[in-house]
Short mmCIF file of C-alpha atoms and ligand atoms in Angstrom, two decimals:
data_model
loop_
_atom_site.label_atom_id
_atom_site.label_comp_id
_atom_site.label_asym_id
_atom_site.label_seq_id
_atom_site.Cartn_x
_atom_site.Cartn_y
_atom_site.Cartn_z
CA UNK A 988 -91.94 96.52 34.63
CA UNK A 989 -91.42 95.89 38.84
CA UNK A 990 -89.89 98.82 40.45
CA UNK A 991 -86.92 96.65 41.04
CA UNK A 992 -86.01 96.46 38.15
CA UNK A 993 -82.49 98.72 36.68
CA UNK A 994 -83.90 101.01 33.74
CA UNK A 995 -81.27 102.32 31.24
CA UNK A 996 -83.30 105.85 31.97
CA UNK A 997 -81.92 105.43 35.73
CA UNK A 998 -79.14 107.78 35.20
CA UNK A 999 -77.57 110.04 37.73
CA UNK A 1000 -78.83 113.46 36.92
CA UNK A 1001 -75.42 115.55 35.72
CA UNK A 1002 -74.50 118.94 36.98
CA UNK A 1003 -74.24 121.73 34.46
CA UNK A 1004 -70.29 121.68 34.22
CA UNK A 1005 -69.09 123.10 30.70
CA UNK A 1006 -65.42 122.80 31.82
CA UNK A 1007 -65.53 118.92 33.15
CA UNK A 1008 -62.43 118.09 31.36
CA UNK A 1009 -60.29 120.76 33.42
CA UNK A 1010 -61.55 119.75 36.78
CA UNK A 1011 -59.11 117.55 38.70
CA UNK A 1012 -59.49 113.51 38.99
CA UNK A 1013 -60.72 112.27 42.09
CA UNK A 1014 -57.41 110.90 43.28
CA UNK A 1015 -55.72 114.43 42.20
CA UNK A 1016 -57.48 116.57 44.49
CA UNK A 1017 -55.31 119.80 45.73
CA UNK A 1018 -53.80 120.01 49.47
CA UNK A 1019 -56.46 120.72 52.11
CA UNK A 1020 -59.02 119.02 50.00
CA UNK A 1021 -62.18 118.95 52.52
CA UNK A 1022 -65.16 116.60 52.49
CA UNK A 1023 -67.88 114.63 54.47
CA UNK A 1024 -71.37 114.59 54.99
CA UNK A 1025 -73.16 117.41 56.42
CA UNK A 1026 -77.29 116.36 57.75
CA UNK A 1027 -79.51 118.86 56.99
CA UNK A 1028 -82.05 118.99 59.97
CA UNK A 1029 -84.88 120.69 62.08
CA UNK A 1030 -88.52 121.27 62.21
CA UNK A 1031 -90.53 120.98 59.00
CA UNK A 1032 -91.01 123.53 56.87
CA UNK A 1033 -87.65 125.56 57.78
CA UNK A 1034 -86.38 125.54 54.32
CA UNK A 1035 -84.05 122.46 54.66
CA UNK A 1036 -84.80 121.40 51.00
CA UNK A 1037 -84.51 125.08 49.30
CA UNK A 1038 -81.33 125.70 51.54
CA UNK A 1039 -79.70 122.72 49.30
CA UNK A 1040 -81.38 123.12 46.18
CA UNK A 1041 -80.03 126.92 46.69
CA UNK A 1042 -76.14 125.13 47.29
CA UNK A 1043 -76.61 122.84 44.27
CA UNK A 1044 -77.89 125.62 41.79
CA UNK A 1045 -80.79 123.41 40.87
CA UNK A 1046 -83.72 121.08 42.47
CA UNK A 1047 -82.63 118.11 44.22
CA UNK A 1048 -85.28 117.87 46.37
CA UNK A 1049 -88.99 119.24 46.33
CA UNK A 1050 -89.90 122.31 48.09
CA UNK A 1051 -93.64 123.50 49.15
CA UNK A 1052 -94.87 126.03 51.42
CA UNK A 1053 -96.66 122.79 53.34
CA UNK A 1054 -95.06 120.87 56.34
CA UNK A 1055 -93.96 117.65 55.65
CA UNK A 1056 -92.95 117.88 52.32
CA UNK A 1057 -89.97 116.03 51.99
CA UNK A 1058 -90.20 112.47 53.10
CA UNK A 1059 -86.96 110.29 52.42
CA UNK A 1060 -83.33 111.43 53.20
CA UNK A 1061 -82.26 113.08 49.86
CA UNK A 1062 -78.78 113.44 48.96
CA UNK A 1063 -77.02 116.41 47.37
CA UNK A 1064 -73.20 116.08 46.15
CA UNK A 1065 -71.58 119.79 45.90
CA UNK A 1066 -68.11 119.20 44.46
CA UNK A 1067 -65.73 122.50 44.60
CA UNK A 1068 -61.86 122.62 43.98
CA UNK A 1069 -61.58 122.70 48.10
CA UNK A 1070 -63.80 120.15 48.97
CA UNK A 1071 -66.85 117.55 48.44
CA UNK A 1072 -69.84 118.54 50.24
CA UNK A 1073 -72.45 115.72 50.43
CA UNK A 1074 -75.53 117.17 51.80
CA UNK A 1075 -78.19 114.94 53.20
CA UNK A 1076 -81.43 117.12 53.16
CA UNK A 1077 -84.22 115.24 55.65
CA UNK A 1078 -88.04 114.62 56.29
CA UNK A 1079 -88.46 117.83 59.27
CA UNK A 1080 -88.37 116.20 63.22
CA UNK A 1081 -91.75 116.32 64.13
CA UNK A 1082 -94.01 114.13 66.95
CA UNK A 1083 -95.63 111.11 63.66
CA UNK A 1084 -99.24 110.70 63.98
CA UNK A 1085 -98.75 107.79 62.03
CA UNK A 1086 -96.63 105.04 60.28
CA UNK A 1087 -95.60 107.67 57.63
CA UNK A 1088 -94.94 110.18 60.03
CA UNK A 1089 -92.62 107.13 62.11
CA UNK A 1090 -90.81 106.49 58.68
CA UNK A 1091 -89.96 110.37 58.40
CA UNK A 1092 -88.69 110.99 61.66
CA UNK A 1093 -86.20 107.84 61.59
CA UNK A 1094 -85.20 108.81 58.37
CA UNK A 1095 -84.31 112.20 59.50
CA UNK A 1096 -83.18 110.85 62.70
CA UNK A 1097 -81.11 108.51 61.61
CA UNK A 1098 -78.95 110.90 59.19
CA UNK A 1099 -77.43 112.15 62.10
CA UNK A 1100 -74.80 109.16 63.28
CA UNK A 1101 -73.18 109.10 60.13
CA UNK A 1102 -73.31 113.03 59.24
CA UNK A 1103 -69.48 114.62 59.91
CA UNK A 1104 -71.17 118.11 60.54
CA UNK A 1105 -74.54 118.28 61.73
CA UNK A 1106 -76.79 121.38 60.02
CA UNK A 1107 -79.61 121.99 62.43
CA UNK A 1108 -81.72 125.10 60.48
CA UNK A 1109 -84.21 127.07 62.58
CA UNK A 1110 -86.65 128.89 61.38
CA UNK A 1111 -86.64 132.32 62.42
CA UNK A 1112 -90.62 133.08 62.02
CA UNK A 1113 -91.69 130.76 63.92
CA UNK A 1114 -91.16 131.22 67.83
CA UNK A 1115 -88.92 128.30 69.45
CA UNK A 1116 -91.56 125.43 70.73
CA UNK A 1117 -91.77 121.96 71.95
CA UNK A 1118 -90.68 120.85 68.37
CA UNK A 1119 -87.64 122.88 68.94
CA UNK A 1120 -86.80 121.27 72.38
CA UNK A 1121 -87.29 117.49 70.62
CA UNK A 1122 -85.14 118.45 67.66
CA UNK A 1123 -82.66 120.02 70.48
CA UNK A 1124 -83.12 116.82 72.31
CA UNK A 1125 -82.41 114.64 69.77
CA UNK A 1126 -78.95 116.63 68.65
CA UNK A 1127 -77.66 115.99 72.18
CA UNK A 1128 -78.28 112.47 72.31
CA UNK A 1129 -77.18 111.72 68.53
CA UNK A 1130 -74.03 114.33 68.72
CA UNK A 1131 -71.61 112.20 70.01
CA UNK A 1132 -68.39 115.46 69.59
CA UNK A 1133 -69.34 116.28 66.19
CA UNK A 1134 -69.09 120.40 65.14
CA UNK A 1135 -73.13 121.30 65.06
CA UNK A 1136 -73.34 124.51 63.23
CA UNK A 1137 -77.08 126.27 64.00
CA UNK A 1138 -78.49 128.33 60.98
CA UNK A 1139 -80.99 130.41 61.73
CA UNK A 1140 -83.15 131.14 58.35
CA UNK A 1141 -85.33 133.26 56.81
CA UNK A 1142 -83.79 136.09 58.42
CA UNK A 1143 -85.54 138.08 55.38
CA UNK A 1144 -88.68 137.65 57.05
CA UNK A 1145 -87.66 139.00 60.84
CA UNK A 1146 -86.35 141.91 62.34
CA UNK A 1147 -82.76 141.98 63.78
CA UNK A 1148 -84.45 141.99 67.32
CA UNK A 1149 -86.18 138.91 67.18
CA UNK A 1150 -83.36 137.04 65.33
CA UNK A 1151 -81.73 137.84 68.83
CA UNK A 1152 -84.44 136.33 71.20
CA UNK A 1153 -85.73 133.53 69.16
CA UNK A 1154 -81.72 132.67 69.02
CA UNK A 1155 -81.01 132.98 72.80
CA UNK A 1156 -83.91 130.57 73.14
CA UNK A 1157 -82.61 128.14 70.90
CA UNK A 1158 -79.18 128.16 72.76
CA UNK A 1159 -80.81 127.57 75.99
CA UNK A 1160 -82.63 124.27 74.91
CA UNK A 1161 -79.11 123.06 73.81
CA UNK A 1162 -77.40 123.55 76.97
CA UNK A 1163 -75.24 122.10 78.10
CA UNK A 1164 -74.24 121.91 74.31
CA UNK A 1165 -73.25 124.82 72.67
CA UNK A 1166 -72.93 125.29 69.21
CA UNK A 1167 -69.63 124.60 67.24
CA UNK A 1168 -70.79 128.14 65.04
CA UNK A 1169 -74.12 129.89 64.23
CA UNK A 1170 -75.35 132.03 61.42
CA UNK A 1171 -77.87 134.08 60.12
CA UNK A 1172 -79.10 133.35 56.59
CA UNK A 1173 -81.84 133.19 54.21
CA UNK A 1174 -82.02 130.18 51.89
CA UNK A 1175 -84.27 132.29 49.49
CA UNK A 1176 -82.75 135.44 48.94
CA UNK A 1177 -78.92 134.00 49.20
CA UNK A 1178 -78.08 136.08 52.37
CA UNK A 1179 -74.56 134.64 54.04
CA UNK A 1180 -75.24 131.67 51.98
CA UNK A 1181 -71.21 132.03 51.03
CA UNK A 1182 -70.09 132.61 54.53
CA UNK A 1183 -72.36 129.59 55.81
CA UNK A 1184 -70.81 127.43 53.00
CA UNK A 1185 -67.19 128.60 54.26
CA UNK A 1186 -68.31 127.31 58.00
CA UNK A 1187 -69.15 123.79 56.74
CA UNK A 1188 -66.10 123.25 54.74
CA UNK A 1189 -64.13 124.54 57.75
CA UNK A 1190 -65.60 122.04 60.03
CA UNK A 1191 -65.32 118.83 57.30
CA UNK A 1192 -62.48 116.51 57.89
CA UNK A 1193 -59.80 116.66 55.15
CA UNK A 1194 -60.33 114.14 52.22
CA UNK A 1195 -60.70 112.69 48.72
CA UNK A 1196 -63.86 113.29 46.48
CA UNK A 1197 -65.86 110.50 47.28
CA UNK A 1198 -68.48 111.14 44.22
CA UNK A 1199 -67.58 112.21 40.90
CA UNK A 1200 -68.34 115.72 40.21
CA UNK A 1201 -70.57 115.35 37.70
CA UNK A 1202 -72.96 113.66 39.90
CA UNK A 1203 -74.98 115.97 42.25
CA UNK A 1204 -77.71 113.72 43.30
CA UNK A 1205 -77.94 109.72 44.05
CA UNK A 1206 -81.24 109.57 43.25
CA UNK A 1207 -82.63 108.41 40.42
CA UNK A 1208 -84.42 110.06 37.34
CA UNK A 1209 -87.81 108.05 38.05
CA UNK A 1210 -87.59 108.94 41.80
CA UNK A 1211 -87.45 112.97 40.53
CA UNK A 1212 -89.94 112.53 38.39
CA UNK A 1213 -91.91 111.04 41.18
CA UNK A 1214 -91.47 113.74 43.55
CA UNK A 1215 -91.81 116.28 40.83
CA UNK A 1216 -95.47 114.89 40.23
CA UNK A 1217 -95.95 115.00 43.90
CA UNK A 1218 -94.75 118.60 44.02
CA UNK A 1219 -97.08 119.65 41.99
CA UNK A 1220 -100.43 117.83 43.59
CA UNK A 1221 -99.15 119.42 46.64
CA UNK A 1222 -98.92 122.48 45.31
CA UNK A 1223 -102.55 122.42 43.91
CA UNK A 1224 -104.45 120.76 46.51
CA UNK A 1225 -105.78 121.97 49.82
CA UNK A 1226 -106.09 121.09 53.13
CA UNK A 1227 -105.31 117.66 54.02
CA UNK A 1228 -105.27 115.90 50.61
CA UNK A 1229 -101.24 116.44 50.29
CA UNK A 1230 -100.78 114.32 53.23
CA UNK A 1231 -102.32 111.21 51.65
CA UNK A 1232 -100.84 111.44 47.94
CA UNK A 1233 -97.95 108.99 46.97
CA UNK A 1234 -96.83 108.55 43.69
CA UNK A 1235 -95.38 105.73 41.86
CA UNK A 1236 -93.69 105.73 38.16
CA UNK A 1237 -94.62 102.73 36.91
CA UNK A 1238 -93.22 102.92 33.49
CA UNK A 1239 -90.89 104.97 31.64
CA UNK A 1240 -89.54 104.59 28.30
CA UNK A 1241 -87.54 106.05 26.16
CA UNK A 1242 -89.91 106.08 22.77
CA UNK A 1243 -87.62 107.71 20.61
CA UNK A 1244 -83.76 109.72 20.87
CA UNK A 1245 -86.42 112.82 22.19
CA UNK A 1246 -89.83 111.61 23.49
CA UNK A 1247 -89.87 109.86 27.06
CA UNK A 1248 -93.23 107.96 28.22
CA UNK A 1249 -93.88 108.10 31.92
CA UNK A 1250 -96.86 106.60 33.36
CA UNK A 1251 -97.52 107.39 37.05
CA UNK A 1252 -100.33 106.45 39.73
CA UNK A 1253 -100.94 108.92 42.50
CA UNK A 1254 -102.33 107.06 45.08
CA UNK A 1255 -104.52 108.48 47.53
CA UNK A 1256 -106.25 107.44 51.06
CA UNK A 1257 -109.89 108.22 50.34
CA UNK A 1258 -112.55 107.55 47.25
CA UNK A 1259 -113.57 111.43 48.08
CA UNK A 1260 -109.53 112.34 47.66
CA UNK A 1261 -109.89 110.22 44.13
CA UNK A 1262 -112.73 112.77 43.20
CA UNK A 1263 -110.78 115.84 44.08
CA UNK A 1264 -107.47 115.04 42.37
CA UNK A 1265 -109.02 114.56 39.51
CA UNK A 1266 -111.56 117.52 39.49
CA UNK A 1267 -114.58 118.61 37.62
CA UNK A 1268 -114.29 117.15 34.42
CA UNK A 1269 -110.90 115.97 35.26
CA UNK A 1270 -109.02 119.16 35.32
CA UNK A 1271 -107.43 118.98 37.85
CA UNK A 1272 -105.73 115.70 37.37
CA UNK A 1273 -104.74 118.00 33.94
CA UNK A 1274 -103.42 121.18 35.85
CA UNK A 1275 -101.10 118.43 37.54
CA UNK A 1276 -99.34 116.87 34.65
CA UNK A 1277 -99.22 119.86 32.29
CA UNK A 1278 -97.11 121.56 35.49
CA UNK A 1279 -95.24 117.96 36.07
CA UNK A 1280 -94.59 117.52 32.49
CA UNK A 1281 -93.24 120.45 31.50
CA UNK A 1282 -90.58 120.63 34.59
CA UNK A 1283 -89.90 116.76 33.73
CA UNK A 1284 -89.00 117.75 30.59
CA UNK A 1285 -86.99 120.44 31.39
CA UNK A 1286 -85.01 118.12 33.53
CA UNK A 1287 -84.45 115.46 31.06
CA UNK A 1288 -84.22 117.38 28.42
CA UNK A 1289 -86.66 115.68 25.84
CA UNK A 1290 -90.35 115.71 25.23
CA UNK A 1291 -92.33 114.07 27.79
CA UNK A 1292 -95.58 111.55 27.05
CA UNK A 1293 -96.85 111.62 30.66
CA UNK A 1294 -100.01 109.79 31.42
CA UNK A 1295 -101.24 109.89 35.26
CA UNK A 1296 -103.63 107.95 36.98
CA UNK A 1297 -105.23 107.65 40.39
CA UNK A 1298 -105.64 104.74 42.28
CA UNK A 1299 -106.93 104.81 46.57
CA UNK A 1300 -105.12 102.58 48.68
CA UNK A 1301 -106.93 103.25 52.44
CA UNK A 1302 -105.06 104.35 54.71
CA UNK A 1303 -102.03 103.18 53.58
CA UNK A 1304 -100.13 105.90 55.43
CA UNK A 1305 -100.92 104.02 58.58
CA UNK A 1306 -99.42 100.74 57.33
CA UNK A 1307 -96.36 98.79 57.54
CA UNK A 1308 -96.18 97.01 54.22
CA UNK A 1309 -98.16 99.82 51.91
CA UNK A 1310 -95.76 101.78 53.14
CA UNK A 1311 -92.86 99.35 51.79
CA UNK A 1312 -94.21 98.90 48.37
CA UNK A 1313 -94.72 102.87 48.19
CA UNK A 1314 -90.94 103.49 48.56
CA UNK A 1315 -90.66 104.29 52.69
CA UNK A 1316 -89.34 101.17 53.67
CA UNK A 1317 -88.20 101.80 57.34
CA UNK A 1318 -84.51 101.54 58.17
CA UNK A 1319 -83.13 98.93 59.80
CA UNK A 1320 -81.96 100.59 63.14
CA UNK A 1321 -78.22 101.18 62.95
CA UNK A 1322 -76.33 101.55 66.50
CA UNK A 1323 -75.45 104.78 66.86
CA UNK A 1324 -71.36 105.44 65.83
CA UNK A 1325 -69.50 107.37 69.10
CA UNK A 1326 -67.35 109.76 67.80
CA UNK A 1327 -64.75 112.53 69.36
CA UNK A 1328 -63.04 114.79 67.49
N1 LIG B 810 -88.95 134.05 53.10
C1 LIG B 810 -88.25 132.92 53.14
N2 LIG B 810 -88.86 131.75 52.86
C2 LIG B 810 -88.13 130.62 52.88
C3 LIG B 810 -86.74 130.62 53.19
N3 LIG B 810 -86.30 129.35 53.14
C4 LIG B 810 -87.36 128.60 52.80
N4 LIG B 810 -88.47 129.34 52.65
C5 LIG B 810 -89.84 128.86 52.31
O1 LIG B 810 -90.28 128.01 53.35
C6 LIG B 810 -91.13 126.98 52.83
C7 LIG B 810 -90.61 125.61 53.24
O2 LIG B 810 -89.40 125.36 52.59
P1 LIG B 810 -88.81 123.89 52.45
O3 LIG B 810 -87.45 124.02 51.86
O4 LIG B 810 -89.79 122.99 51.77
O5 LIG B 810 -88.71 123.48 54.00
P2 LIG B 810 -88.28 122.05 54.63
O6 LIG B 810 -89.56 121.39 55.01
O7 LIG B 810 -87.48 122.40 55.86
O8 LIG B 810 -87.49 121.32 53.62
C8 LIG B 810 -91.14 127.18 51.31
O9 LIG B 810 -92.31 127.87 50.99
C9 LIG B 810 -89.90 128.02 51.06
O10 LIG B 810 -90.02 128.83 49.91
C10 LIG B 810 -86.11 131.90 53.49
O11 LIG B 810 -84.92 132.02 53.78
N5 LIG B 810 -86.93 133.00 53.45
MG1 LIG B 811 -87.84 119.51 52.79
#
């Protein structure tokens, strides 16, 4: 099977919603109904993909304690009786040191002309730097009038006093923007997650639901799986090796009403990469898919047959067309959409 193809597995994944029937239609929504898109974005690792995962009760997108993580622009759809949040959750702004990196930084980049709030999430550890300054950069060019509300997260982590600096600092790379709003949060522990959630709604333009509530991602159950695979070789290799893994679902089948077969290549950049994924007497490869499997299975519900392989494709993070046929195909460039408000 090509990876064009339409599977009958590729099925939005549904929200847990017990009471669906007593929700209103889309066309019914009540007075004040908000919604709109709201881009997610800011340096890597600032907890851009837990913040939304944490809004959407469940994992949309992966999450690792390595930079970089997130590649593609994900969507979330939070649908509440006073609005339709669509969150787009995006690869971190960073300076690419190669193709990859290129692909990422459009991607997130290019969230931003047709987001109606812009979500720029700082990360409160990490003193304000150069990457600050280019995300900062790249908000004034890209705002074009639009409400920009700055979270500043992992306040869990920080004392009050350096929430304070590290914030003045941000401020002064926006000038002359300011912020339409700012808040303190913390995507992990839940902190003014409510009051943050408020703020967006606020700033949305009224209108109608625009997905149907029972859908909270647009992805696709063989993407998740795919990134749940590559969640877990992140999360078990070192060093550089999580850079250079990719994986592809090439099959998946439904074998019967409760087993599912997935077979899925992780491709890697280097023969020596090959030898580490799978490990001494392939264990490794193992520790992967047991932790893959049993979270795939959790999401679909049914028993999982998952059989991985590993296949080296050189430096394809540096190339054009590998990149293409891995799933980052780079985005046509859009002109950027002047808004006032
Ligand atoms: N202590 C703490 N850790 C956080 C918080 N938000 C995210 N993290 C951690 O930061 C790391 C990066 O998170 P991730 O969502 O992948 O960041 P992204 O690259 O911006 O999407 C992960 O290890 C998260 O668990 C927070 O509010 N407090
Ligand atoms: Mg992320």
């Amino acid at each position: 099977m090509t990876h064009d193809e339409q599977h009958p597995a590729d099925q939005p994944i549904p929200a847990p919603s017990p009471e669906a029937d007593a929700s209103p239609a889309p066309w019914d929504v009540p007075p004040g109904h908000r919604s709109g898109f709201v881009a997610i974005v800011g340096r890597p690792n600032v907890g851009k993909s837990t913040l939304m995962n944490a809004y959407l009760g469940q994992k949309v997108a992966i999450v690792s304690p390595k930079p970089q993580t997130t590649r593609t622009r994900i969507r979330g759809i939070l649908t509440l009786d006073r609005g339709q949040i669509i969150f787009v959750d995006t690869p971190g702004i960073h300076f690419p040191k190669d193709k990859l990196g290129e692909f990422m930084v459009e991607e997130a980049t290019g969230a931003l002309p047709d987001a109606d709030v812009i979500l720029w999430l700082v990360d409160l550890t990490r003193p304000p730097g150069p990457e600050e300054q280019h995300v900062a950069h790249i908000i004034k060019r890209d705002r074009a009038g639009r409400p920009l509300i700055i979270a500043f997260n992992k306040r869990d982590l920080v004392t009050g006093e350096q929430a304070q600096l590290y914030r003045t600092a941000i401020f002064r790379l926006l000038e002359p923007e300011k912020p339409t709003a700012w808040m303190e949060i913390s995507a992990l522990t839940g902190h003014n997650l409510d009051k943050l959630l408020d703020l967006l709604l606020d700033n949305l333009p009224e209108g109608p639901r625009y997905f149907p509530e029972e859908m909270v991602t647009d992805q696709q159950e063989r993407d998740i799986v795919a990134e749940i695979i590559r969640e877990k070789a992140l999360h078990f290799l070192q060093e550089e090796v999580p850079y250079s893994v990719a994986v592809l679902v090439d099959e998946f089948k439904e074998r019967s009403d409760d087993l599912v077969y997935i077979s899925a290549i992780i491709v890697v950049e280097r023969k020596t990469q090959k030898m580490i994924i799978l490990g001494e007497k392939g264990r490794m490869i193992k520790k992967i898919g047991q932790a893959a499997r049993e979270e795939i299975e959790a999401l679909l519900g049914k028993r999982v047959y998952l059989d991985l392989w590993v296949k080296v494709k050189h430096k394809w993070r540096k190339k054009e067309d590998e990149l293409r046929r891995l799933g980052y195909r780079m985005p046509k460039k859009k002109r950027k959409r002047k808004r006032k408000r």
